[in-house]
């Protein structure tokens, strides 16, 4: 039997829709709002208005690419949070109205859990339990995933997220938002020759705000001596920034694996697209004989396929659903 599920994601600045036939992804459409580049960050009001314009075309495209009519849908999964309230409201209200009209379940999904569940879209899939480093624009977490519905957050950032660290230091270099992918690209032509101070946090938590300030002061001092410093050294500065962030992330992963006696490591979220992080994770996995799971780039950044697989698995486990829930920008459903 073909159980078609529509998934919708609109937590930040990407409007996504995907269709699953049972546990198989059949279409996955993402509309990314590049308008925020000019503002140096996501402008919430602009983001929600763009979602409003994009939601219907994106959903229709996902349905038509899947060759599915909405009357064939058996369930809808949608991001309920965390995220920007205005952005969440557009996708969630759309999903709720459609589910209600079609008289099918509306499965509410935690965006951060869904990033982790992206590992279950395609083979190879990690076996439980595993450690997942979840690194995005708004979150940096170490999560022990014990089962599909058993997540334990054992470390998180005390201030900025890893994606923010990339974006904000990139902005200091004059790079447009989101600077993360551009820092990554520049870093591939440079060497990590500059040193920045990073806060040493005990245990499994992270901190990136001191690092950001250190980059700020370093650039200020260098530019005083040479106003072309950034232009002349962009690749090396980017490589140094990336090296610092990657080292901070990977060292905490190793600490957590040891502390919880785990040998399977996964990475999820937008920053897991970073080539330096992927390379360093592969290196340590080889050295220490770890099983490593790194998603395809298109499943790292925000997408509806991850919402779909998380929704499908909840639906098939018979989890209760409700039309009564509202989006929650601070949703925290993981322990
Ligand atoms: O998961 P995501 O798409 O959205 C959130 O849920 O936040 O993550 C977006 C973040 C941004 O901070 C972006 O700069 C970062 O992921 N990012 C990268 C790369 N690709 C995306 N950071 C470093 N290197 C990349 N290649
Ligand atoms: Zn995300």
mmCIF file of C-alpha atoms and ligand atoms in Angstrom:
data_model
loop_
_atom_site.group_PDB
_atom_site.id
_atom_site.type_symbol
_atom_site.label_atom_id
_atom_site.label_comp_id
_atom_site.label_asym_id
_atom_site.label_seq_id
_atom_site.Cartn_x
_atom_site.Cartn_y
_atom_site.Cartn_z
ATOM 1 C CA UNK A 1 0.000 0.000 0.000
ATOM 2 C CA UNK A 2 1.245 3.515 -0.799
ATOM 3 C CA UNK A 3 0.989 5.802 2.211
ATOM 4 C CA UNK A 4 1.764 9.280 0.927
ATOM 5 C CA UNK A 5 2.962 11.863 3.434
ATOM 6 C CA UNK A 6 3.562 15.557 2.731
ATOM 7 C CA UNK A 7 6.218 17.323 4.820
ATOM 8 C CA UNK A 8 6.585 21.075 5.273
ATOM 9 C CA UNK A 9 9.493 23.079 6.740
ATOM 10 C CA UNK A 10 9.467 26.861 7.291
ATOM 11 C CA UNK A 11 11.342 27.488 10.552
ATOM 12 C CA UNK A 12 13.779 30.135 9.303
ATOM 13 C CA UNK A 13 14.513 31.347 5.772
ATOM 14 C CA UNK A 14 13.999 28.172 3.695
ATOM 15 C CA UNK A 15 10.577 27.094 2.499
ATOM 16 C CA UNK A 16 10.612 23.327 2.006
ATOM 17 C CA UNK A 17 8.141 20.647 0.972
ATOM 18 C CA UNK A 18 8.764 16.939 0.457
ATOM 19 C CA UNK A 19 6.664 13.893 -0.349
ATOM 20 C CA UNK A 20 7.271 10.425 1.032
ATOM 21 C CA UNK A 21 5.709 7.208 -0.230
ATOM 22 C CA UNK A 22 5.944 5.040 2.879
ATOM 23 C CA UNK A 23 9.556 5.527 4.030
ATOM 24 C CA UNK A 24 10.814 6.434 0.560
ATOM 25 C CA UNK A 25 11.514 10.052 -0.329
ATOM 26 C CA UNK A 26 9.925 10.824 -3.705
ATOM 27 C CA UNK A 27 10.306 14.598 -3.960
ATOM 28 C CA UNK A 28 12.148 17.286 -2.028
ATOM 29 C CA UNK A 29 11.820 20.981 -2.926
ATOM 30 C CA UNK A 30 13.550 23.882 -1.137
ATOM 31 C CA UNK A 31 13.166 27.578 -1.860
ATOM 32 C CA UNK A 32 15.979 29.529 -0.157
ATOM 33 C CA UNK A 33 15.456 33.220 0.519
ATOM 34 C CA UNK A 34 18.577 34.965 -0.736
ATOM 35 C CA UNK A 35 17.028 38.389 0.000
ATOM 36 C CA UNK A 36 18.555 38.318 3.531
ATOM 37 C CA UNK A 37 22.095 38.535 2.090
ATOM 38 C CA UNK A 38 21.775 42.311 1.778
ATOM 39 C CA UNK A 39 20.743 42.717 5.439
ATOM 40 C CA UNK A 40 23.602 40.671 6.933
ATOM 41 C CA UNK A 41 21.193 38.261 8.630
ATOM 42 C CA UNK A 42 17.656 36.897 8.506
ATOM 43 C CA UNK A 43 15.031 39.648 8.914
ATOM 44 C CA UNK A 44 12.080 37.841 10.552
ATOM 45 C CA UNK A 45 9.337 40.011 9.020
ATOM 46 C CA UNK A 46 10.812 39.655 5.522
ATOM 47 C CA UNK A 47 11.247 35.889 6.030
ATOM 48 C CA UNK A 48 7.597 35.316 6.948
ATOM 49 C CA UNK A 49 6.360 37.350 3.978
ATOM 50 C CA UNK A 50 8.593 35.342 1.609
ATOM 51 C CA UNK A 51 7.292 32.085 3.129
ATOM 52 C CA UNK A 52 3.755 33.309 2.426
ATOM 53 C CA UNK A 53 4.620 33.847 -1.241
ATOM 54 C CA UNK A 54 6.546 30.574 -1.564
ATOM 55 C CA UNK A 55 4.526 28.043 0.415
ATOM 56 C CA UNK A 56 1.854 27.189 -2.167
ATOM 57 C CA UNK A 57 4.186 26.987 -5.210
ATOM 58 C CA UNK A 58 6.716 24.922 -3.224
ATOM 59 C CA UNK A 59 4.075 22.461 -1.961
ATOM 60 C CA UNK A 60 2.527 22.189 -5.442
ATOM 61 C CA UNK A 61 5.949 21.554 -6.983
ATOM 62 C CA UNK A 62 6.722 18.800 -4.455
ATOM 63 C CA UNK A 63 3.337 17.159 -5.121
ATOM 64 C CA UNK A 64 3.674 17.376 -8.904
ATOM 65 C CA UNK A 65 7.269 16.085 -8.893
ATOM 66 C CA UNK A 66 6.022 13.132 -6.850
ATOM 67 C CA UNK A 67 3.057 12.656 -9.213
ATOM 68 C CA UNK A 68 0.721 12.796 -6.232
ATOM 69 C CA UNK A 69 -2.589 14.637 -5.878
ATOM 70 C CA UNK A 70 -3.312 16.111 -2.460
ATOM 71 C CA UNK A 71 -6.398 13.902 -2.207
ATOM 72 C CA UNK A 72 -4.001 10.905 -2.039
ATOM 73 C CA UNK A 73 -2.185 12.228 1.054
ATOM 74 C CA UNK A 74 -2.595 10.185 4.233
ATOM 75 C CA UNK A 75 -0.715 12.481 6.639
ATOM 76 C CA UNK A 76 1.100 15.818 6.850
ATOM 77 C CA UNK A 77 4.222 16.473 8.922
ATOM 78 C CA UNK A 78 5.296 20.003 9.713
ATOM 79 C CA UNK A 79 7.937 21.817 11.754
ATOM 80 C CA UNK A 80 6.397 23.196 14.946
ATOM 81 C CA UNK A 81 9.613 24.744 16.329
ATOM 82 C CA UNK A 82 12.149 25.903 17.295
ATOM 83 C CA UNK A 83 12.517 28.789 14.863
ATOM 84 C CA UNK A 84 11.192 32.232 14.031
ATOM 85 C CA UNK A 85 7.554 32.641 15.075
ATOM 86 C CA UNK A 86 6.409 34.378 11.876
ATOM 87 C CA UNK A 87 8.169 31.822 9.675
ATOM 88 C CA UNK A 88 6.844 28.847 11.650
ATOM 89 C CA UNK A 89 3.314 30.256 11.594
ATOM 90 C CA UNK A 90 3.170 30.289 7.791
ATOM 91 C CA UNK A 91 4.165 26.634 7.299
ATOM 92 C CA UNK A 92 2.337 25.333 10.351
ATOM 93 C CA UNK A 93 -0.935 27.153 9.655
ATOM 94 C CA UNK A 94 -0.801 25.994 6.034
ATOM 95 C CA UNK A 95 -0.144 22.392 7.107
ATOM 96 C CA UNK A 96 -2.820 22.462 9.787
ATOM 97 C CA UNK A 97 -5.465 23.876 7.425
ATOM 98 C CA UNK A 98 -4.657 21.317 4.733
ATOM 99 C CA UNK A 99 -4.594 18.384 7.179
ATOM 100 C CA UNK A 100 -7.881 19.522 8.706
ATOM 101 C CA UNK A 101 -9.515 19.956 5.291
ATOM 102 C CA UNK A 102 -8.324 16.516 4.119
ATOM 103 C CA UNK A 103 -9.194 14.987 7.514
ATOM 104 C CA UNK A 104 -5.743 13.423 7.912
ATOM 105 C CA UNK A 105 -3.228 13.516 10.808
ATOM 106 C CA UNK A 106 -1.038 16.575 11.342
ATOM 107 C CA UNK A 107 2.280 15.421 12.815
ATOM 108 C CA UNK A 108 4.158 18.201 14.615
ATOM 109 C CA UNK A 109 7.929 17.936 14.384
ATOM 110 C CA UNK A 110 10.820 19.367 16.393
ATOM 111 C CA UNK A 111 13.217 20.882 13.849
ATOM 112 C CA UNK A 112 16.329 19.870 15.814
ATOM 113 C CA UNK A 113 15.193 16.255 16.147
ATOM 114 C CA UNK A 114 14.476 16.272 12.420
ATOM 115 C CA UNK A 115 18.057 17.346 11.629
ATOM 116 C CA UNK A 116 19.167 14.179 13.437
ATOM 117 C CA UNK A 117 16.493 12.045 11.767
ATOM 118 C CA UNK A 118 17.893 13.119 8.373
ATOM 119 C CA UNK A 119 20.218 10.128 8.921
ATOM 120 C CA UNK A 120 17.234 7.830 8.398
ATOM 121 C CA UNK A 121 16.214 9.170 4.966
ATOM 122 C CA UNK A 122 18.611 6.858 3.132
ATOM 123 C CA UNK A 123 21.024 4.004 3.756
ATOM 124 C CA UNK A 124 23.441 3.724 5.491
ATOM 125 C CA UNK A 125 21.530 4.445 8.713
ATOM 126 C CA UNK A 126 23.211 4.557 12.141
ATOM 127 C CA UNK A 127 22.392 1.878 14.721
ATOM 128 C CA UNK A 128 21.282 3.013 18.198
ATOM 129 C CA UNK A 129 22.746 4.311 20.422
ATOM 130 C CA UNK A 130 24.853 6.944 18.693
ATOM 131 C CA UNK A 131 26.204 10.401 19.439
ATOM 132 C CA UNK A 132 25.004 13.193 17.157
ATOM 133 C CA UNK A 133 26.705 16.564 16.870
ATOM 134 C CA UNK A 134 23.902 18.893 15.768
ATOM 135 C CA UNK A 135 25.307 22.145 14.451
ATOM 136 C CA UNK A 136 23.161 24.789 12.811
ATOM 137 C CA UNK A 137 22.674 28.550 12.691
ATOM 138 C CA UNK A 138 20.770 28.550 15.975
ATOM 139 C CA UNK A 139 21.943 25.431 17.818
ATOM 140 C CA UNK A 140 25.035 23.491 18.770
ATOM 141 C CA UNK A 141 24.248 20.327 20.663
ATOM 142 C CA UNK A 142 25.702 16.948 21.512
ATOM 143 C CA UNK A 143 22.835 14.491 21.607
ATOM 144 C CA UNK A 144 22.842 10.832 22.541
ATOM 145 C CA UNK A 145 20.231 9.183 20.354
ATOM 146 C CA UNK A 146 19.105 6.015 22.099
ATOM 147 C CA UNK A 147 16.052 5.322 19.951
ATOM 148 C CA UNK A 148 13.685 7.079 17.506
ATOM 149 C CA UNK A 149 11.989 8.777 20.461
ATOM 150 C CA UNK A 150 14.752 8.877 23.053
ATOM 151 C CA UNK A 151 17.120 11.829 22.758
ATOM 152 C CA UNK A 152 19.434 13.059 25.501
ATOM 153 C CA UNK A 153 21.155 16.426 25.115
ATOM 154 C CA UNK A 154 24.498 16.072 26.928
ATOM 155 C CA UNK A 155 26.164 19.275 25.743
ATOM 156 C CA UNK A 156 25.170 22.568 24.167
ATOM 157 C CA UNK A 157 26.464 26.047 23.516
ATOM 158 C CA UNK A 158 26.441 28.555 26.336
ATOM 159 C CA UNK A 159 26.213 31.469 23.887
ATOM 160 C CA UNK A 160 26.555 31.509 20.075
ATOM 161 C CA UNK A 161 25.885 28.492 17.877
ATOM 162 C CA UNK A 162 28.635 27.161 15.587
ATOM 163 C CA UNK A 163 26.787 28.479 12.512
ATOM 164 C CA UNK A 164 26.570 31.905 14.141
ATOM 165 C CA UNK A 165 30.313 31.772 14.839
ATOM 166 C CA UNK A 166 30.895 31.205 11.098
ATOM 167 C CA UNK A 167 28.345 33.825 10.054
ATOM 168 C CA UNK A 168 29.390 36.549 12.500
ATOM 169 C CA UNK A 169 33.147 36.218 11.981
ATOM 170 C CA UNK A 170 32.518 36.035 8.215
ATOM 171 C CA UNK A 171 30.513 39.245 8.494
ATOM 172 C CA UNK A 172 33.545 40.911 10.144
ATOM 173 C CA UNK A 173 35.403 40.029 6.932
ATOM 174 C CA UNK A 174 32.700 41.706 4.854
ATOM 175 C CA UNK A 175 31.140 38.442 3.627
ATOM 176 C CA UNK A 176 27.361 38.413 3.034
ATOM 177 C CA UNK A 177 24.905 36.331 5.081
ATOM 178 C CA UNK A 178 25.095 33.393 5.516
ATOM 179 C CA UNK A 179 28.885 33.582 5.585
ATOM 180 C CA UNK A 180 29.433 29.938 6.632
ATOM 181 C CA UNK A 181 29.586 28.435 3.116
ATOM 182 C CA UNK A 182 31.759 31.343 1.887
ATOM 183 C CA UNK A 183 34.242 30.970 4.758
ATOM 184 C CA UNK A 184 34.372 27.258 3.870
ATOM 185 C CA UNK A 185 35.081 28.011 0.194
ATOM 186 C CA UNK A 186 37.785 30.597 0.966
ATOM 187 C CA UNK A 187 39.361 28.346 3.607
ATOM 188 C CA UNK A 188 40.052 25.696 0.990
ATOM 189 C CA UNK A 189 42.646 28.063 -0.580
ATOM 190 C CA UNK A 190 44.308 29.070 2.678
ATOM 191 C CA UNK A 191 46.213 27.819 5.725
ATOM 192 C CA UNK A 192 45.294 28.178 9.383
ATOM 193 C CA UNK A 193 48.238 30.429 10.230
ATOM 194 C CA UNK A 194 46.483 32.930 12.500
ATOM 195 C CA UNK A 195 45.734 32.231 16.137
ATOM 196 C CA UNK A 196 42.608 33.295 17.975
ATOM 197 C CA UNK A 197 41.817 32.663 21.596
ATOM 198 C CA UNK A 198 38.949 30.329 22.397
ATOM 199 C CA UNK A 199 37.245 29.922 25.744
ATOM 200 C CA UNK A 200 38.053 26.603 27.391
ATOM 201 C CA UNK A 201 34.777 25.305 28.749
ATOM 202 C CA UNK A 202 34.827 22.280 31.028
ATOM 203 C CA UNK A 203 32.638 19.312 30.217
ATOM 204 C CA UNK A 204 30.613 18.921 27.053
ATOM 205 C CA UNK A 205 29.350 22.479 26.549
ATOM 206 C CA UNK A 206 30.580 24.908 23.903
ATOM 207 C CA UNK A 207 31.228 28.651 23.828
ATOM 208 C CA UNK A 208 31.930 30.730 20.744
ATOM 209 C CA UNK A 209 31.361 34.338 21.801
ATOM 210 C CA UNK A 210 34.923 34.833 23.134
ATOM 211 C CA UNK A 211 36.283 33.463 19.876
ATOM 212 C CA UNK A 212 34.195 35.945 17.903
ATOM 213 C CA UNK A 213 35.542 38.834 20.031
ATOM 214 C CA UNK A 214 39.087 37.541 19.584
ATOM 215 C CA UNK A 215 38.649 37.613 15.773
ATOM 216 C CA UNK A 216 37.219 41.139 16.039
ATOM 217 C CA UNK A 217 40.218 42.452 18.033
ATOM 218 C CA UNK A 218 42.703 40.600 15.843
ATOM 219 C CA UNK A 219 41.250 42.177 12.688
ATOM 220 C CA UNK A 220 41.084 45.617 14.289
ATOM 221 C CA UNK A 221 44.783 45.457 15.240
ATOM 222 C CA UNK A 222 45.869 44.124 11.859
ATOM 223 C CA UNK A 223 43.813 46.641 9.877
ATOM 224 C CA UNK A 224 45.417 49.489 11.882
ATOM 225 C CA UNK A 225 48.779 48.397 10.489
ATOM 226 C CA UNK A 226 47.589 47.484 7.002
ATOM 227 C CA UNK A 227 44.198 48.599 5.734
ATOM 228 C CA UNK A 228 44.256 45.891 3.060
ATOM 229 C CA UNK A 229 44.922 43.115 5.575
ATOM 230 C CA UNK A 230 41.605 41.328 5.048
ATOM 231 C CA UNK A 231 41.704 41.442 1.252
ATOM 232 C CA UNK A 232 45.331 40.281 1.182
ATOM 233 C CA UNK A 233 44.832 37.434 3.670
ATOM 234 C CA UNK A 234 41.194 36.395 3.242
ATOM 235 C CA UNK A 235 41.864 32.703 2.576
ATOM 236 C CA UNK A 236 44.257 32.301 5.504
ATOM 237 C CA UNK A 237 41.904 34.169 7.874
ATOM 238 C CA UNK A 238 38.993 31.946 6.774
ATOM 239 C CA UNK A 239 41.101 28.795 7.163
ATOM 240 C CA UNK A 240 42.095 29.944 10.673
ATOM 241 C CA UNK A 241 38.474 30.676 11.657
ATOM 242 C CA UNK A 242 37.325 27.309 10.311
ATOM 243 C CA UNK A 243 40.189 25.476 12.034
ATOM 244 C CA UNK A 244 39.224 26.970 15.428
ATOM 245 C CA UNK A 245 35.530 26.151 15.136
ATOM 246 C CA UNK A 246 36.160 22.638 13.807
ATOM 247 C CA UNK A 247 38.686 21.870 16.577
ATOM 248 C CA UNK A 248 36.227 23.022 19.252
ATOM 249 C CA UNK A 249 33.454 20.834 17.789
ATOM 250 C CA UNK A 250 35.518 17.710 17.168
ATOM 251 C CA UNK A 251 37.298 17.735 20.551
ATOM 252 C CA UNK A 252 33.957 17.810 22.397
ATOM 253 C CA UNK A 253 32.644 14.964 20.236
ATOM 254 C CA UNK A 254 35.609 12.823 21.225
ATOM 255 C CA UNK A 255 35.146 13.695 24.891
ATOM 256 C CA UNK A 256 31.459 12.739 24.763
ATOM 257 C CA UNK A 257 32.131 9.467 22.927
ATOM 258 C CA UNK A 258 34.610 8.544 25.624
ATOM 259 C CA UNK A 259 32.416 9.642 28.516
ATOM 260 C CA UNK A 260 29.433 7.626 27.287
ATOM 261 C CA UNK A 261 31.451 4.720 25.833
ATOM 262 C CA UNK A 262 30.013 5.172 22.349
ATOM 263 C CA UNK A 263 31.708 4.367 19.059
ATOM 264 C CA UNK A 264 29.143 5.668 16.573
ATOM 265 C CA UNK A 265 29.198 9.356 15.685
ATOM 266 C CA UNK A 266 26.815 11.289 13.444
ATOM 267 C CA UNK A 267 26.722 14.945 12.493
ATOM 268 C CA UNK A 268 23.674 16.980 11.490
ATOM 269 C CA UNK A 269 22.535 20.541 10.717
ATOM 270 C CA UNK A 270 23.732 23.239 8.327
ATOM 271 C CA UNK A 271 27.308 23.392 9.635
ATOM 272 C CA UNK A 272 27.731 19.673 8.908
ATOM 273 C CA UNK A 273 28.027 20.808 5.266
ATOM 274 C CA UNK A 274 31.403 22.337 6.209
ATOM 275 C CA UNK A 275 34.184 20.592 4.316
ATOM 276 C CA UNK A 276 36.759 21.133 7.092
ATOM 277 C CA UNK A 277 34.457 19.597 9.688
ATOM 278 C CA UNK A 278 33.645 16.642 7.422
ATOM 279 C CA UNK A 279 37.344 16.055 6.723
ATOM 280 C CA UNK A 280 38.392 16.282 10.371
ATOM 281 C CA UNK A 281 35.580 13.962 11.464
ATOM 282 C CA UNK A 282 36.683 11.416 8.844
ATOM 283 C CA UNK A 283 40.279 11.691 10.108
ATOM 284 C CA UNK A 284 39.395 11.060 13.755
ATOM 285 C CA UNK A 285 36.950 8.312 12.802
ATOM 286 C CA UNK A 286 39.732 6.511 10.895
ATOM 287 C CA UNK A 287 42.243 7.017 13.695
ATOM 288 C CA UNK A 288 39.888 5.776 16.396
ATOM 289 C CA UNK A 289 37.932 3.202 14.454
ATOM 290 C CA UNK A 290 34.630 5.036 14.884
ATOM 291 C CA UNK A 291 31.558 4.469 12.759
ATOM 292 C CA UNK A 292 30.854 7.865 11.216
ATOM 293 C CA UNK A 293 27.634 9.107 9.572
ATOM 294 C CA UNK A 294 27.686 12.332 7.580
ATOM 295 C CA UNK A 295 24.527 13.278 5.652
ATOM 296 C CA UNK A 296 24.386 14.354 2.018
ATOM 297 C CA UNK A 297 24.825 18.140 1.767
ATOM 298 C CA UNK A 298 21.177 18.598 0.733
ATOM 299 C CA UNK A 299 20.064 16.937 4.000
ATOM 300 C CA UNK A 300 22.427 19.046 6.157
ATOM 301 C CA UNK A 301 20.872 22.463 5.632
ATOM 302 C CA UNK A 302 17.171 23.070 6.250
ATOM 303 C CA UNK A 303 14.933 20.835 4.146
ATOM 304 C CA UNK A 304 11.551 19.137 4.356
ATOM 305 C CA UNK A 305 12.869 15.618 3.700
ATOM 306 C CA UNK A 306 14.146 15.459 7.280
ATOM 307 C CA UNK A 307 10.751 16.626 8.560
ATOM 308 C CA UNK A 308 9.114 13.951 6.410
ATOM 309 C CA UNK A 309 11.167 11.042 7.706
ATOM 310 C CA UNK A 310 10.764 12.222 11.318
ATOM 311 C CA UNK A 311 6.996 12.543 10.702
ATOM 312 C CA UNK A 312 6.710 9.204 8.947
ATOM 313 C CA UNK A 313 8.468 7.380 11.794
ATOM 314 C CA UNK A 314 6.264 9.082 14.431
ATOM 315 C CA UNK A 315 3.118 8.365 12.436
ATOM 316 C CA UNK A 316 4.005 4.689 12.022
ATOM 317 C CA UNK A 317 4.772 4.382 15.738
ATOM 318 C CA UNK A 318 1.221 5.585 16.338
ATOM 319 C CA UNK A 319 2.235 8.745 18.212
ATOM 320 C CA UNK A 320 -0.784 10.879 19.126
ATOM 321 C CA UNK A 321 -1.349 14.010 17.040
ATOM 322 C CA UNK A 322 -3.478 17.116 17.474
ATOM 323 C CA UNK A 323 -4.897 19.988 15.429
ATOM 324 C CA UNK A 324 -4.910 22.043 18.636
ATOM 325 C CA UNK A 325 -1.165 22.741 18.870
ATOM 326 C CA UNK A 326 0.430 26.035 17.852
ATOM 327 C CA UNK A 327 3.970 26.736 16.621
ATOM 328 C CA UNK A 328 6.490 27.124 19.422
ATOM 329 C CA UNK A 329 9.593 29.215 18.586
ATOM 330 C CA UNK A 330 11.396 27.822 21.649
ATOM 331 C CA UNK A 331 10.228 24.232 21.340
ATOM 332 C CA UNK A 332 12.467 21.905 23.347
ATOM 333 C CA UNK A 333 11.231 18.378 23.044
ATOM 334 C CA UNK A 334 14.609 16.727 23.624
ATOM 335 C CA UNK A 335 15.644 16.094 27.225
HETATM 336 O O1 LIG B 1 20.529 23.967 9.707
HETATM 337 P P1 LIG B 1 20.558 25.262 8.963
HETATM 338 O O2 LIG B 1 20.342 25.237 7.473
HETATM 339 O O3 LIG B 1 19.521 26.258 9.547
HETATM 340 C C1 LIG B 1 19.262 26.371 10.907
HETATM 341 O O4 LIG B 1 18.474 25.539 11.420
HETATM 342 O O5 LIG B 1 19.903 27.277 11.508
HETATM 343 O O6 LIG B 1 21.984 25.918 9.295
HETATM 344 C C2 LIG B 1 22.341 27.152 8.765
HETATM 345 C C3 LIG B 1 23.763 27.458 9.220
HETATM 346 C C4 LIG B 1 24.226 28.864 8.865
HETATM 347 O O7 LIG B 1 24.829 29.443 9.996
HETATM 348 C C5 LIG B 1 25.237 28.621 7.758
HETATM 349 O O8 LIG B 1 26.250 29.602 7.675
HETATM 350 C C6 LIG B 1 25.802 27.300 8.166
HETATM 351 O O9 LIG B 1 24.689 26.553 8.604
HETATM 352 N N1 LIG B 1 26.455 26.608 7.043
HETATM 353 C C7 LIG B 1 27.797 26.413 6.977
HETATM 354 C C8 LIG B 1 28.048 25.758 5.750
HETATM 355 N N2 LIG B 1 26.841 25.576 5.101
HETATM 356 C C9 LIG B 1 25.879 26.102 5.926
HETATM 357 N N3 LIG B 1 28.769 26.740 7.846
HETATM 358 C C10 LIG B 1 30.028 26.405 7.499
HETATM 359 N N4 LIG B 1 30.347 25.790 6.334
HETATM 360 C C11 LIG B 1 29.406 25.451 5.434
HETATM 361 N N5 LIG B 1 29.730 24.836 4.289
HETATM 362 ZN ZN1 LIG B 2 18.020 23.802 10.797
#
